[in-house]
């Protein structure tokens, strides 16, 4: 016999969010929407919508459009960024709007 705990639907939004990683050496082309955090250490071309933190690592590069709460750029970016907060690290290259 197993014992199961009931999950309260109001607590679901309080669960930790997942982290999606596009690792160094990988290339992604297309549109992506993530409910948690997104870390790009590889190359990406397309549109990104992240509900949480969107980070371009020092080895990462994105050509496209980003929409998110907090966008952190330590790599290369060209395109449009729509966000609540933006952090640009000194080692990066940013071009666009």
mmCIF file of the C-alpha atoms, coordinates in Angstrom:
data_MODEL
# 
_entry.id   MODEL 
# 
loop_
_atom_site.group_PDB 
_atom_site.id 
_atom_site.type_symbol 
_atom_site.label_atom_id 
_atom_site.label_alt_id 
_atom_site.label_comp_id 
_atom_site.label_asym_id 
_atom_site.label_entity_id 
_atom_site.label_seq_id 
_atom_site.pdbx_PDB_ins_code 
_atom_site.Cartn_x 
_atom_site.Cartn_y 
_atom_site.Cartn_z 
_atom_site.occupancy 
_atom_site.B_iso_or_equiv 
_atom_site.pdbx_formal_charge 
_atom_site.auth_seq_id 
_atom_site.auth_comp_id 
_atom_site.auth_asym_id 
_atom_site.auth_atom_id 
_atom_site.pdbx_PDB_model_num 
ATOM 1  C CA . UNK A 1 1  ? 0.000  0.000  0.000   1.00 0.00 ? 1  UNK A CA 1 
ATOM 2  C CA . UNK A 1 2  ? 1.390  3.414  -0.983  1.00 0.00 ? 2  UNK A CA 1 
ATOM 3  C CA . UNK A 1 3  ? 0.825  6.708  0.721   1.00 0.00 ? 3  UNK A CA 1 
ATOM 4  C CA . UNK A 1 4  ? 0.410  9.736  -1.512  1.00 0.00 ? 4  UNK A CA 1 
ATOM 5  C CA . UNK A 1 5  ? 0.345  13.360 -0.513  1.00 0.00 ? 5  UNK A CA 1 
ATOM 6  C CA . UNK A 1 6  ? -2.211 15.632 -2.050  1.00 0.00 ? 6  UNK A CA 1 
ATOM 7  C CA . UNK A 1 7  ? -0.728 18.487 -4.060  1.00 0.00 ? 7  UNK A CA 1 
ATOM 8  C CA . UNK A 1 8  ? -2.453 21.772 -3.523  1.00 0.00 ? 8  UNK A CA 1 
ATOM 9  C CA . UNK A 1 9  ? -2.878 23.519 -6.888  1.00 0.00 ? 9  UNK A CA 1 
ATOM 10 C CA . UNK A 1 10 ? -2.039 26.897 -5.340  1.00 0.00 ? 10 UNK A CA 1 
ATOM 11 C CA . UNK A 1 11 ? 1.405  25.577 -4.323  1.00 0.00 ? 11 UNK A CA 1 
ATOM 12 C CA . UNK A 1 12 ? 2.333  24.462 -7.843  1.00 0.00 ? 12 UNK A CA 1 
ATOM 13 C CA . UNK A 1 13 ? 3.428  27.967 -8.877  1.00 0.00 ? 13 UNK A CA 1 
ATOM 14 C CA . UNK A 1 14 ? 5.781  28.079 -5.861  1.00 0.00 ? 14 UNK A CA 1 
ATOM 15 C CA . UNK A 1 15 ? 7.804  25.063 -7.025  1.00 0.00 ? 15 UNK A CA 1 
ATOM 16 C CA . UNK A 1 16 ? 11.363 25.751 -8.236  1.00 0.00 ? 16 UNK A CA 1 
ATOM 17 C CA . UNK A 1 17 ? 11.656 26.377 -11.948 1.00 0.00 ? 17 UNK A CA 1 
ATOM 18 C CA . UNK A 1 18 ? 13.618 24.220 -14.346 1.00 0.00 ? 18 UNK A CA 1 
ATOM 19 C CA . UNK A 1 19 ? 16.795 25.388 -16.063 1.00 0.00 ? 19 UNK A CA 1 
ATOM 20 C CA . UNK A 1 20 ? 17.102 24.799 -19.813 1.00 0.00 ? 20 UNK A CA 1 
ATOM 21 C CA . UNK A 1 21 ? 20.660 24.849 -21.170 1.00 0.00 ? 21 UNK A CA 1 
ATOM 22 C CA . UNK A 1 22 ? 21.899 25.133 -24.741 1.00 0.00 ? 22 UNK A CA 1 
ATOM 23 C CA . UNK A 1 23 ? 25.437 23.934 -24.098 1.00 0.00 ? 23 UNK A CA 1 
ATOM 24 C CA . UNK A 1 24 ? 28.692 25.117 -25.668 1.00 0.00 ? 24 UNK A CA 1 
ATOM 25 C CA . UNK A 1 25 ? 29.229 23.423 -29.025 1.00 0.00 ? 25 UNK A CA 1 
ATOM 26 C CA . UNK A 1 26 ? 25.496 23.144 -29.752 1.00 0.00 ? 26 UNK A CA 1 
ATOM 27 C CA . UNK A 1 27 ? 23.487 25.243 -32.210 1.00 0.00 ? 27 UNK A CA 1 
ATOM 28 C CA . UNK A 1 28 ? 19.733 25.864 -31.986 1.00 0.00 ? 28 UNK A CA 1 
ATOM 29 C CA . UNK A 1 29 ? 17.680 27.553 -34.704 1.00 0.00 ? 29 UNK A CA 1 
ATOM 30 C CA . UNK A 1 30 ? 14.015 28.391 -34.105 1.00 0.00 ? 30 UNK A CA 1 
ATOM 31 C CA . UNK A 1 31 ? 11.706 29.759 -31.449 1.00 0.00 ? 31 UNK A CA 1 
ATOM 32 C CA . UNK A 1 32 ? 11.759 28.606 -27.840 1.00 0.00 ? 32 UNK A CA 1 
ATOM 33 C CA . UNK A 1 33 ? 9.535  29.346 -24.851 1.00 0.00 ? 33 UNK A CA 1 
ATOM 34 C CA . UNK A 1 34 ? 10.586 28.209 -21.374 1.00 0.00 ? 34 UNK A CA 1 
ATOM 35 C CA . UNK A 1 35 ? 8.667  28.468 -18.111 1.00 0.00 ? 35 UNK A CA 1 
ATOM 36 C CA . UNK A 1 36 ? 11.842 28.650 -16.054 1.00 0.00 ? 36 UNK A CA 1 
ATOM 37 C CA . UNK A 1 37 ? 15.390 29.805 -16.685 1.00 0.00 ? 37 UNK A CA 1 
ATOM 38 C CA . UNK A 1 38 ? 17.349 29.597 -19.936 1.00 0.00 ? 38 UNK A CA 1 
ATOM 39 C CA . UNK A 1 39 ? 21.159 29.482 -20.173 1.00 0.00 ? 39 UNK A CA 1 
ATOM 40 C CA . UNK A 1 40 ? 22.699 29.776 -23.665 1.00 0.00 ? 40 UNK A CA 1 
ATOM 41 C CA . UNK A 1 41 ? 26.364 28.780 -23.843 1.00 0.00 ? 41 UNK A CA 1 
ATOM 42 C CA . UNK A 1 42 ? 26.180 27.673 -27.483 1.00 0.00 ? 42 UNK A CA 1 
ATOM 43 C CA . UNK A 1 43 ? 24.772 29.417 -30.554 1.00 0.00 ? 43 UNK A CA 1 
ATOM 44 C CA . UNK A 1 44 ? 21.143 30.319 -31.077 1.00 0.00 ? 44 UNK A CA 1 
ATOM 45 C CA . UNK A 1 45 ? 19.202 32.059 -33.798 1.00 0.00 ? 45 UNK A CA 1 
ATOM 46 C CA . UNK A 1 46 ? 15.517 32.809 -33.288 1.00 0.00 ? 46 UNK A CA 1 
ATOM 47 C CA . UNK A 1 47 ? 13.018 34.084 -30.760 1.00 0.00 ? 47 UNK A CA 1 
ATOM 48 C CA . UNK A 1 48 ? 13.254 33.400 -27.019 1.00 0.00 ? 48 UNK A CA 1 
ATOM 49 C CA . UNK A 1 49 ? 10.586 33.841 -24.362 1.00 0.00 ? 49 UNK A CA 1 
ATOM 50 C CA . UNK A 1 50 ? 11.716 33.044 -20.816 1.00 0.00 ? 50 UNK A CA 1 
ATOM 51 C CA . UNK A 1 51 ? 9.411  33.432 -17.817 1.00 0.00 ? 51 UNK A CA 1 
ATOM 52 C CA . UNK A 1 52 ? 12.372 33.754 -15.457 1.00 0.00 ? 52 UNK A CA 1 
ATOM 53 C CA . UNK A 1 53 ? 16.086 34.486 -15.979 1.00 0.00 ? 53 UNK A CA 1 
ATOM 54 C CA . UNK A 1 54 ? 17.594 34.393 -19.476 1.00 0.00 ? 54 UNK A CA 1 
ATOM 55 C CA . UNK A 1 55 ? 21.407 34.258 -19.547 1.00 0.00 ? 55 UNK A CA 1 
ATOM 56 C CA . UNK A 1 56 ? 23.831 34.365 -22.449 1.00 0.00 ? 56 UNK A CA 1 
ATOM 57 C CA . UNK A 1 57 ? 27.047 32.843 -21.129 1.00 0.00 ? 57 UNK A CA 1 
ATOM 58 C CA . UNK A 1 58 ? 30.508 34.135 -22.050 1.00 0.00 ? 58 UNK A CA 1 
ATOM 59 C CA . UNK A 1 59 ? 30.808 31.512 -24.819 1.00 0.00 ? 59 UNK A CA 1 
ATOM 60 C CA . UNK A 1 60 ? 27.198 31.972 -25.994 1.00 0.00 ? 60 UNK A CA 1 
ATOM 61 C CA . UNK A 1 61 ? 25.835 33.930 -28.929 1.00 0.00 ? 61 UNK A CA 1 
ATOM 62 C CA . UNK A 1 62 ? 22.281 34.809 -29.928 1.00 0.00 ? 62 UNK A CA 1 
ATOM 63 C CA . UNK A 1 63 ? 20.945 36.463 -33.050 1.00 0.00 ? 63 UNK A CA 1 
ATOM 64 C CA . UNK A 1 64 ? 17.238 37.176 -32.612 1.00 0.00 ? 64 UNK A CA 1 
ATOM 65 C CA . UNK A 1 65 ? 14.711 38.430 -30.122 1.00 0.00 ? 65 UNK A CA 1 
ATOM 66 C CA . UNK A 1 66 ? 14.603 37.921 -26.351 1.00 0.00 ? 66 UNK A CA 1 
ATOM 67 C CA . UNK A 1 67 ? 11.657 38.482 -24.037 1.00 0.00 ? 67 UNK A CA 1 
ATOM 68 C CA . UNK A 1 68 ? 12.065 37.805 -20.330 1.00 0.00 ? 68 UNK A CA 1 
ATOM 69 C CA . UNK A 1 69 ? 12.047 39.105 -16.767 1.00 0.00 ? 69 UNK A CA 1 
ATOM 70 C CA . UNK A 1 70 ? 15.808 39.346 -16.215 1.00 0.00 ? 70 UNK A CA 1 
ATOM 71 C CA . UNK A 1 71 ? 18.216 39.137 -19.155 1.00 0.00 ? 71 UNK A CA 1 
ATOM 72 C CA . UNK A 1 72 ? 21.942 38.733 -18.452 1.00 0.00 ? 72 UNK A CA 1 
ATOM 73 C CA . UNK A 1 73 ? 24.411 39.093 -21.326 1.00 0.00 ? 73 UNK A CA 1 
ATOM 74 C CA . UNK A 1 74 ? 27.996 37.892 -20.929 1.00 0.00 ? 74 UNK A CA 1 
ATOM 75 C CA . UNK A 1 75 ? 28.428 36.685 -24.529 1.00 0.00 ? 75 UNK A CA 1 
ATOM 76 C CA . UNK A 1 76 ? 27.397 38.022 -27.929 1.00 0.00 ? 76 UNK A CA 1 
ATOM 77 C CA . UNK A 1 77 ? 23.925 39.276 -28.784 1.00 0.00 ? 77 UNK A CA 1 
ATOM 78 C CA . UNK A 1 78 ? 22.423 40.896 -31.857 1.00 0.00 ? 78 UNK A CA 1 
ATOM 79 C CA . UNK A 1 79 ? 18.713 41.728 -32.092 1.00 0.00 ? 79 UNK A CA 1 
ATOM 80 C CA . UNK A 1 80 ? 15.926 42.962 -29.799 1.00 0.00 ? 80 UNK A CA 1 
ATOM 81 C CA . UNK A 1 81 ? 15.618 42.572 -26.029 1.00 0.00 ? 81 UNK A CA 1 
ATOM 82 C CA . UNK A 1 82 ? 12.345 43.142 -24.128 1.00 0.00 ? 82 UNK A CA 1 
ATOM 83 C CA . UNK A 1 83 ? 12.776 42.692 -20.382 1.00 0.00 ? 83 UNK A CA 1 
ATOM 84 C CA . UNK A 1 84 ? 12.138 44.091 -16.903 1.00 0.00 ? 84 UNK A CA 1 
ATOM 85 C CA . UNK A 1 85 ? 15.843 44.099 -15.931 1.00 0.00 ? 85 UNK A CA 1 
ATOM 86 C CA . UNK A 1 86 ? 18.977 43.923 -18.094 1.00 0.00 ? 86 UNK A CA 1 
ATOM 87 C CA . UNK A 1 87 ? 22.540 43.114 -16.968 1.00 0.00 ? 87 UNK A CA 1 
ATOM 88 C CA . UNK A 1 88 ? 25.357 43.518 -19.502 1.00 0.00 ? 88 UNK A CA 1 
ATOM 89 C CA . UNK A 1 89 ? 28.752 42.211 -18.432 1.00 0.00 ? 89 UNK A CA 1 
ATOM 90 C CA . UNK A 1 90 ? 31.920 44.016 -19.619 1.00 0.00 ? 90 UNK A CA 1 
ATOM 91 C CA . UNK A 1 91 ? 33.160 41.080 -21.730 1.00 0.00 ? 91 UNK A CA 1 
ATOM 92 C CA . UNK A 1 92 ? 30.156 40.978 -24.075 1.00 0.00 ? 92 UNK A CA 1 
ATOM 93 C CA . UNK A 1 93 ? 29.116 42.332 -27.456 1.00 0.00 ? 93 UNK A CA 1 
ATOM 94 C CA . UNK A 1 94 ? 25.566 43.682 -27.746 1.00 0.00 ? 94 UNK A CA 1 
ATOM 95 C CA . UNK A 1 95 ? 24.060 45.120 -30.911 1.00 0.00 ? 95 UNK A CA 1 
ATOM 96 C CA . UNK A 1 96 ? 20.422 45.949 -31.506 1.00 0.00 ? 96 UNK A CA 1 
ATOM 97 C CA . UNK A 1 97 ? 17.470 47.441 -29.652 1.00 0.00 ? 97 UNK A CA 1 
# 
